[in-house]
JSON list of C-alpha atoms in Angstrom, two decimals:
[
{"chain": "A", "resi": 1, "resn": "UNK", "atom": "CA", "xyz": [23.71, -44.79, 34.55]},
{"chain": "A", "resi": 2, "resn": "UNK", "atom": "CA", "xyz": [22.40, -44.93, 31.05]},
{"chain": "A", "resi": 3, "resn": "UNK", "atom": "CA", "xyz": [18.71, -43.78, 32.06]},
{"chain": "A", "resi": 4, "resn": "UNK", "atom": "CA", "xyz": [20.81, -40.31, 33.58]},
{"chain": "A", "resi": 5, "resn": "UNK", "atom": "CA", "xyz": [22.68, -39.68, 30.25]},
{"chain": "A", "resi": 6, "resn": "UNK", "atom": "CA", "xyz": [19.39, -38.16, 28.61]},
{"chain": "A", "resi": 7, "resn": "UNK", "atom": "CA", "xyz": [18.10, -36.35, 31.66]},
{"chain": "A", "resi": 8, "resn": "UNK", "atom": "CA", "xyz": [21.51, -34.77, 31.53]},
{"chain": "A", "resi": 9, "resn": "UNK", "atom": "CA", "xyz": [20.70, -33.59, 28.16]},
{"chain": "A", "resi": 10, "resn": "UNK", "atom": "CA", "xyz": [17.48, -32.24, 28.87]},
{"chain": "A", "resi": 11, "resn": "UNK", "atom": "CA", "xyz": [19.04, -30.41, 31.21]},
{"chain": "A", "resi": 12, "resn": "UNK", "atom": "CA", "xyz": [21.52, -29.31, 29.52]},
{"chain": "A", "resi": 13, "resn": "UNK", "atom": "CA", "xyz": [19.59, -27.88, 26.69]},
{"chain": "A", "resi": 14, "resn": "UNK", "atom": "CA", "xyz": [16.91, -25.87, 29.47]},
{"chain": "A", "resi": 15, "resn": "UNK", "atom": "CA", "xyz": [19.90, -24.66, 30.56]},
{"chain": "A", "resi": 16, "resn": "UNK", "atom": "CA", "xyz": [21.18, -23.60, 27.25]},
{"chain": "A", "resi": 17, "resn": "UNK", "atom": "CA", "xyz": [17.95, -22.18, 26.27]},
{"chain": "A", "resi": 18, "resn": "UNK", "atom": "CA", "xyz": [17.36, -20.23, 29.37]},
{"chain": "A", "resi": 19, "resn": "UNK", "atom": "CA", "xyz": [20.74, -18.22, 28.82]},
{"chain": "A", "resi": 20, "resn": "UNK", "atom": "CA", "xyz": [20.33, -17.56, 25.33]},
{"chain": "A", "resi": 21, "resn": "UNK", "atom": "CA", "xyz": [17.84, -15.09, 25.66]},
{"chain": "A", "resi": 22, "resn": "UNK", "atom": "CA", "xyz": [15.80, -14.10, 22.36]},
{"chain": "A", "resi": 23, "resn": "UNK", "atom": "CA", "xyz": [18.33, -13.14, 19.24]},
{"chain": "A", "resi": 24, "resn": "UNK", "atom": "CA", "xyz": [18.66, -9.92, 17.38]},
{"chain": "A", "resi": 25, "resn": "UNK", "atom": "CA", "xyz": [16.75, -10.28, 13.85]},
{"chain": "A", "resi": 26, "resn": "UNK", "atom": "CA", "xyz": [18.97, -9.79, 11.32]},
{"chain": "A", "resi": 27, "resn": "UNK", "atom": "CA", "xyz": [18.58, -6.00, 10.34]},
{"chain": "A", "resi": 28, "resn": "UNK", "atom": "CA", "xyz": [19.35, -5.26, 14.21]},
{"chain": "A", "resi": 29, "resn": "UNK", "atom": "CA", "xyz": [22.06, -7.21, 13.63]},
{"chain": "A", "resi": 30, "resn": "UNK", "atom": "CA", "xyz": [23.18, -5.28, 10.58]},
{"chain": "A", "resi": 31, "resn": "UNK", "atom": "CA", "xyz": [22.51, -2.13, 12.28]},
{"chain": "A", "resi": 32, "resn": "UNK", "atom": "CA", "xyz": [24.83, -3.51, 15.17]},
{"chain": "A", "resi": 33, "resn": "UNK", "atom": "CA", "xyz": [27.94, -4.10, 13.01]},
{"chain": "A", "resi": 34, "resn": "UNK", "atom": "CA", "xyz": [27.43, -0.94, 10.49]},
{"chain": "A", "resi": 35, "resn": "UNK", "atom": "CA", "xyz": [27.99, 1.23, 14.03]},
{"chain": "A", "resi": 36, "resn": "UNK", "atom": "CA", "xyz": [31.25, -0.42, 15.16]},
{"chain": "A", "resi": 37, "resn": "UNK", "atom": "CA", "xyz": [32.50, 0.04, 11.23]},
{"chain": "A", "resi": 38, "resn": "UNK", "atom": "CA", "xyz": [35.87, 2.21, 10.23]},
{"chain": "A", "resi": 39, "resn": "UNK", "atom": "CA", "xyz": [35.79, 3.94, 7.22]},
{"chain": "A", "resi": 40, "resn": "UNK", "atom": "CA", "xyz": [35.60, 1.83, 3.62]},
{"chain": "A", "resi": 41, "resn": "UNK", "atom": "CA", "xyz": [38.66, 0.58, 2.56]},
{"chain": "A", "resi": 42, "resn": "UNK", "atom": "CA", "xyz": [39.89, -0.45, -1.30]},
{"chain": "A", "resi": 43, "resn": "UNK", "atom": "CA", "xyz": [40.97, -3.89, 0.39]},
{"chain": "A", "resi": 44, "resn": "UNK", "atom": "CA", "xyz": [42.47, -6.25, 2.71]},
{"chain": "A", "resi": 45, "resn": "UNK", "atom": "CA", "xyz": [44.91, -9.10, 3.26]},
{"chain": "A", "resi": 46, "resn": "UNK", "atom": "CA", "xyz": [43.24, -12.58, 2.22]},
{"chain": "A", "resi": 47, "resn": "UNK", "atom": "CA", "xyz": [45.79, -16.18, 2.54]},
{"chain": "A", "resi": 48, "resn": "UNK", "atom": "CA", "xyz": [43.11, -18.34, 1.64]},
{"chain": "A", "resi": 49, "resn": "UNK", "atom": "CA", "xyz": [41.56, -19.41, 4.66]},
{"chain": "A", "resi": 50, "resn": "UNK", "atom": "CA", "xyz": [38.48, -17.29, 7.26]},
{"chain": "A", "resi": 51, "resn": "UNK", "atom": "CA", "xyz": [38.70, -17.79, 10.35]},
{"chain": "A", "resi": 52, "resn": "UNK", "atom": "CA", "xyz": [35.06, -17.03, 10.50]},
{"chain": "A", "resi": 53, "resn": "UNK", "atom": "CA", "xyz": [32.35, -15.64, 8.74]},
{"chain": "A", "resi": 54, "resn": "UNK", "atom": "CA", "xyz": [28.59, -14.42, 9.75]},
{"chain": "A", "resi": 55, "resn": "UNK", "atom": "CA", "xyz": [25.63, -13.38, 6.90]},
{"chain": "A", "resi": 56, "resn": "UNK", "atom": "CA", "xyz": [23.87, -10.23, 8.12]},
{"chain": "A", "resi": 57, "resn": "UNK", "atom": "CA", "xyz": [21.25, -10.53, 5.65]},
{"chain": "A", "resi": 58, "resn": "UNK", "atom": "CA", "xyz": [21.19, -11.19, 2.14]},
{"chain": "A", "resi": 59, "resn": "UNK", "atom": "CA", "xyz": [23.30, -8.38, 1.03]},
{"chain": "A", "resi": 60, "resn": "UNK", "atom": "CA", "xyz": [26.17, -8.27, 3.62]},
{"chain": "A", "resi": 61, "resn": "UNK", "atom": "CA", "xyz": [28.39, -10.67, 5.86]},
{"chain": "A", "resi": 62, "resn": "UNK", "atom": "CA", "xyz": [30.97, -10.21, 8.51]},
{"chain": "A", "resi": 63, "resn": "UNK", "atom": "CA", "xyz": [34.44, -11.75, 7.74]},
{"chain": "A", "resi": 64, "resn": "UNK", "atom": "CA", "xyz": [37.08, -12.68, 10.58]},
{"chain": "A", "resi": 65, "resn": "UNK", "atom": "CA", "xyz": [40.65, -13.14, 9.05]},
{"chain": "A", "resi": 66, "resn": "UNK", "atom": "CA", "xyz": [42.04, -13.47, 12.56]},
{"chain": "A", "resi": 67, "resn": "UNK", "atom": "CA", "xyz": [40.70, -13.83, 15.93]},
{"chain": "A", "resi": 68, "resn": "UNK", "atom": "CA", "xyz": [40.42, -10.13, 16.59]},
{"chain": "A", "resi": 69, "resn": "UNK", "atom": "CA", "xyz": [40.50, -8.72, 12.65]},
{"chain": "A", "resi": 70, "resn": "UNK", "atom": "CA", "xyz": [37.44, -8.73, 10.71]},
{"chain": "A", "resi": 71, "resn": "UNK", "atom": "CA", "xyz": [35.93, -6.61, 8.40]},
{"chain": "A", "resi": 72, "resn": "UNK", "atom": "CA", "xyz": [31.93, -5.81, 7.30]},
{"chain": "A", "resi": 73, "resn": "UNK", "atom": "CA", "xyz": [31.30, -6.62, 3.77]},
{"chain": "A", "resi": 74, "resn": "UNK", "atom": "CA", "xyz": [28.24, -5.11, 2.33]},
{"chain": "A", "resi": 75, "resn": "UNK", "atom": "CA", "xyz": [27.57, -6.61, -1.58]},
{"chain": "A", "resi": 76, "resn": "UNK", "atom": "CA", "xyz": [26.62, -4.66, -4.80]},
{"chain": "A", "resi": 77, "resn": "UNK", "atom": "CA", "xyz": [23.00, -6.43, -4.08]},
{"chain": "A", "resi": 78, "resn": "UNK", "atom": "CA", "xyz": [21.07, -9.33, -2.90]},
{"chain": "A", "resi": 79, "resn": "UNK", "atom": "CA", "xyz": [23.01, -12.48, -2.82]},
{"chain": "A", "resi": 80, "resn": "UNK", "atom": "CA", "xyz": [19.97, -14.94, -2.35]},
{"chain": "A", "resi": 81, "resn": "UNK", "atom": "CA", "xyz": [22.23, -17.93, -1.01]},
{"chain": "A", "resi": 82, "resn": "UNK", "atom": "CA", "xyz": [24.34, -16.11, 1.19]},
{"chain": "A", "resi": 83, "resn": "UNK", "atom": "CA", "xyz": [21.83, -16.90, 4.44]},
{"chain": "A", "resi": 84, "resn": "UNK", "atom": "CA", "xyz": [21.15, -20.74, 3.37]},
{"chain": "A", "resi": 85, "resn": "UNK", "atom": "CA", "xyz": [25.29, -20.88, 3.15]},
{"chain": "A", "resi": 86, "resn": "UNK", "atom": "CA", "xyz": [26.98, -23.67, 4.48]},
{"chain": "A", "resi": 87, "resn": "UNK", "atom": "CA", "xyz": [30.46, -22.15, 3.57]},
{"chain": "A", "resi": 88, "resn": "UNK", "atom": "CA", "xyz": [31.72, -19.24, 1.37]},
{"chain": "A", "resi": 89, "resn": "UNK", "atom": "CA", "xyz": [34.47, -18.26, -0.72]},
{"chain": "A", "resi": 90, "resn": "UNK", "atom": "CA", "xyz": [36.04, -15.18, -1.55]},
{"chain": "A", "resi": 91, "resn": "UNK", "atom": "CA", "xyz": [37.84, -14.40, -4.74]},
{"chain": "A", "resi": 92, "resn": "UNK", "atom": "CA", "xyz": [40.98, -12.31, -4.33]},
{"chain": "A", "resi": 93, "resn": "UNK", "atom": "CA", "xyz": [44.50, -11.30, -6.75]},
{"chain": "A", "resi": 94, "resn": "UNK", "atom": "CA", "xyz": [48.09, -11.15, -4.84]},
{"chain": "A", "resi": 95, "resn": "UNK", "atom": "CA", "xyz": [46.55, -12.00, -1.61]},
{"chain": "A", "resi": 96, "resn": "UNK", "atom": "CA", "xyz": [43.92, -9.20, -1.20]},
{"chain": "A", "resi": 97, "resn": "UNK", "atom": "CA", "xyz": [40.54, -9.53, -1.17]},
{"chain": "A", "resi": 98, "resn": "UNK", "atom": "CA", "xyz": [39.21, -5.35, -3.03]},
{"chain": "A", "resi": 99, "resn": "UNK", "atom": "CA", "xyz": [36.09, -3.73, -2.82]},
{"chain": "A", "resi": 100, "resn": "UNK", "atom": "CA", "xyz": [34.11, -3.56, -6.33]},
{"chain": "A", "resi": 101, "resn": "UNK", "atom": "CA", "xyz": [36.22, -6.31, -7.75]},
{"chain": "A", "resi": 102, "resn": "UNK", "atom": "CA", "xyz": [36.10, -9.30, -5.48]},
{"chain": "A", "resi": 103, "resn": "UNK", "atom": "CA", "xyz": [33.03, -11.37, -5.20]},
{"chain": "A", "resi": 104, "resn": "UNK", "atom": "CA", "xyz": [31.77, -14.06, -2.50]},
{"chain": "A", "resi": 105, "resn": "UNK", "atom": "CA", "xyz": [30.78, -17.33, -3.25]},
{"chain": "A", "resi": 106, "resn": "UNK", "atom": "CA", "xyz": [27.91, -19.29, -1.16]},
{"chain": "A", "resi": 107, "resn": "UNK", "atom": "CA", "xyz": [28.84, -22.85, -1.03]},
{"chain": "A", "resi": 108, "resn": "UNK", "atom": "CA", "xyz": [27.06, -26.00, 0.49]},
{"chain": "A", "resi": 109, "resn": "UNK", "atom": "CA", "xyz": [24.05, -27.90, 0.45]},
{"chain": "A", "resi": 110, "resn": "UNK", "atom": "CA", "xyz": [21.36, -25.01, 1.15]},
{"chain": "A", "resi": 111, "resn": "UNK", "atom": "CA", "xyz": [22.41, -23.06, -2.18]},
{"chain": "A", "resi": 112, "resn": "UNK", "atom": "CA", "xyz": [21.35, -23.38, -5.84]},
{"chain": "A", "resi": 113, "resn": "UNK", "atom": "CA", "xyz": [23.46, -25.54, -8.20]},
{"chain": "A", "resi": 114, "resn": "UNK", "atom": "CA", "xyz": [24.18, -22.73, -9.96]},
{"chain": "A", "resi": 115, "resn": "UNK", "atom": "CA", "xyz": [26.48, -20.38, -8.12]},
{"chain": "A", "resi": 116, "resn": "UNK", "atom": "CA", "xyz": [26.16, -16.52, -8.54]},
{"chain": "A", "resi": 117, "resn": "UNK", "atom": "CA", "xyz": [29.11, -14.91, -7.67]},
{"chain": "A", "resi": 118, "resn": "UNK", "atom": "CA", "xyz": [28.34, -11.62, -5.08]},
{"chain": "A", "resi": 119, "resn": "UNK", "atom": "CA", "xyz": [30.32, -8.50, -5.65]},
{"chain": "A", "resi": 120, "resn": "UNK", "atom": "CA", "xyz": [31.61, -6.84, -2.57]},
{"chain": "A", "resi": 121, "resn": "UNK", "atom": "CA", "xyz": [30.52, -3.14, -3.09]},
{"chain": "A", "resi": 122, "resn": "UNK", "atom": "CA", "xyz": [32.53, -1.62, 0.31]},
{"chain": "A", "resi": 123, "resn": "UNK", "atom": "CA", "xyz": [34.69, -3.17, 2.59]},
{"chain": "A", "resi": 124, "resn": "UNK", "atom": "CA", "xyz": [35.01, -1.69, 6.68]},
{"chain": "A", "resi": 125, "resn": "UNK", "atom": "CA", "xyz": [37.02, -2.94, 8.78]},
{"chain": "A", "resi": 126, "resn": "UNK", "atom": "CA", "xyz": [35.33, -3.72, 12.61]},
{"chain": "A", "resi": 127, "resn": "UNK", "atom": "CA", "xyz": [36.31, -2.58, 15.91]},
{"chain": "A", "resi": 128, "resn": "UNK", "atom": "CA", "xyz": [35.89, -6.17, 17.90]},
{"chain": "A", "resi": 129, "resn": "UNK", "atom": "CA", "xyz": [36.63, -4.67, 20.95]},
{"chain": "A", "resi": 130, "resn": "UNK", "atom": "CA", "xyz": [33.32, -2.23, 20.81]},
{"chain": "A", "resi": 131, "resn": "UNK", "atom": "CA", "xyz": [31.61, -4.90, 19.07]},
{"chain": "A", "resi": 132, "resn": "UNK", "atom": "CA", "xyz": [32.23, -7.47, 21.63]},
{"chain": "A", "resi": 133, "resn": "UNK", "atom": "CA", "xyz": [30.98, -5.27, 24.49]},
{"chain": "A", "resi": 134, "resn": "UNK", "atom": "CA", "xyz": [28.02, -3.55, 23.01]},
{"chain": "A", "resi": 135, "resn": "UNK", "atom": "CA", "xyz": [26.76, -7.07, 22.42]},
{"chain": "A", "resi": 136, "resn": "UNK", "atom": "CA", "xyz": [27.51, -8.35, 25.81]},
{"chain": "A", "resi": 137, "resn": "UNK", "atom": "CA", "xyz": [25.40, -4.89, 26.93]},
{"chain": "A", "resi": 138, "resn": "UNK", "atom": "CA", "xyz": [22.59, -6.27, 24.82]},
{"chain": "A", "resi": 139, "resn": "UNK", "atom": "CA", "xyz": [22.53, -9.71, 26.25]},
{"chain": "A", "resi": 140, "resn": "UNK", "atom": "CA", "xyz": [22.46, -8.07, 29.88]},
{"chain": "A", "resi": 141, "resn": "UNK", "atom": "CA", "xyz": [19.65, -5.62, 28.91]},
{"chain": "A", "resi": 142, "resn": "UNK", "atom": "CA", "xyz": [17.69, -8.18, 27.46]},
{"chain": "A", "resi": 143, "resn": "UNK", "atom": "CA", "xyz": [18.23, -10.48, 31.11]},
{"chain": "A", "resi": 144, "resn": "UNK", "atom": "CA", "xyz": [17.31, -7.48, 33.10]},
{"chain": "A", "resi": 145, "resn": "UNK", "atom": "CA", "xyz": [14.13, -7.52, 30.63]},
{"chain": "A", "resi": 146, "resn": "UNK", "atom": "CA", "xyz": [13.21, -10.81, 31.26]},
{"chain": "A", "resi": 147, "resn": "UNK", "atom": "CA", "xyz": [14.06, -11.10, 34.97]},
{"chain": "A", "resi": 148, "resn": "UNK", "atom": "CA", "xyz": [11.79, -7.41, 35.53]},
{"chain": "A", "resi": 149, "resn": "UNK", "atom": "CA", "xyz": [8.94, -9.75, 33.49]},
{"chain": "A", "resi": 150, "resn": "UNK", "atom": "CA", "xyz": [8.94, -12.21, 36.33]}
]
């Protein structure tokens, strides 16, 4: 039993690696969210605690504040510990988190010991539902690529 444990493993992680498929680099990425972003907004509604986050980059990040409601931050410029981040924090007054006065804060192990706060320069909020299935087209078109390959 104990000699199938790491065959199942193996497995496991062909198997993983075979769905994948190659990744988006991070400026398609970018591109990918700035196209299923509203308008700017001054701000929005911050208790404390993501319920995700994503870098896109050095300069921007994707913030979930629910499930289904999160919002494209793009910085004032480079934030050089954002992609190395183990964690973040966001500054915010009376529970909102505002565009040209809030910063973000890359925290954990891969950042300097000296943290530089990031401004957040514009704020759009993301349609999850177009994001969602635009990405699920990509993963498709990128099977059908590999499959036509064959």
């Amino acid at each position: 039993m104990k000699r199938l444990i790491p065959l199942a493993l193996l497995a496991a992680t062909l198997l993983a690696g075979c769905a994948t498929g190659p990744k988006l680099s991070t400026t398609e990425k970018l591109a990918l969210y700035r196209d299923h972003a509203g308008e700017p907004v001054k701000d929005f509604r911050y208790f404390g605690t993501l319920n995700g986050w994503s870098p896109l980059g050095d300069a921007a990040l994707a913030v979930w504040t629910k499930p289904s409601e999160a919002y494209l931050l793009e910085l004032s410029g480079r934030c050089p510990d954002l992609e190395y981040a183990m964690a973040i924090s966001i500054t915010q007054f009376g529970n909102r988190v505002s565009a040209r006065f809030d910063d973000v804060l890359p925290l954990g192990a891969g950042t300097s010991s000296i943290k530089i706060p990031c401004r957040i320069q514009t704020i759009r909020p993301l349609d999850m539902k177009a994001l969602r299935a635009s990405e699920k087209e990509l993963r498709e078109a990128s099977a059908v690529e590999r499959e036509t390959k064959s």
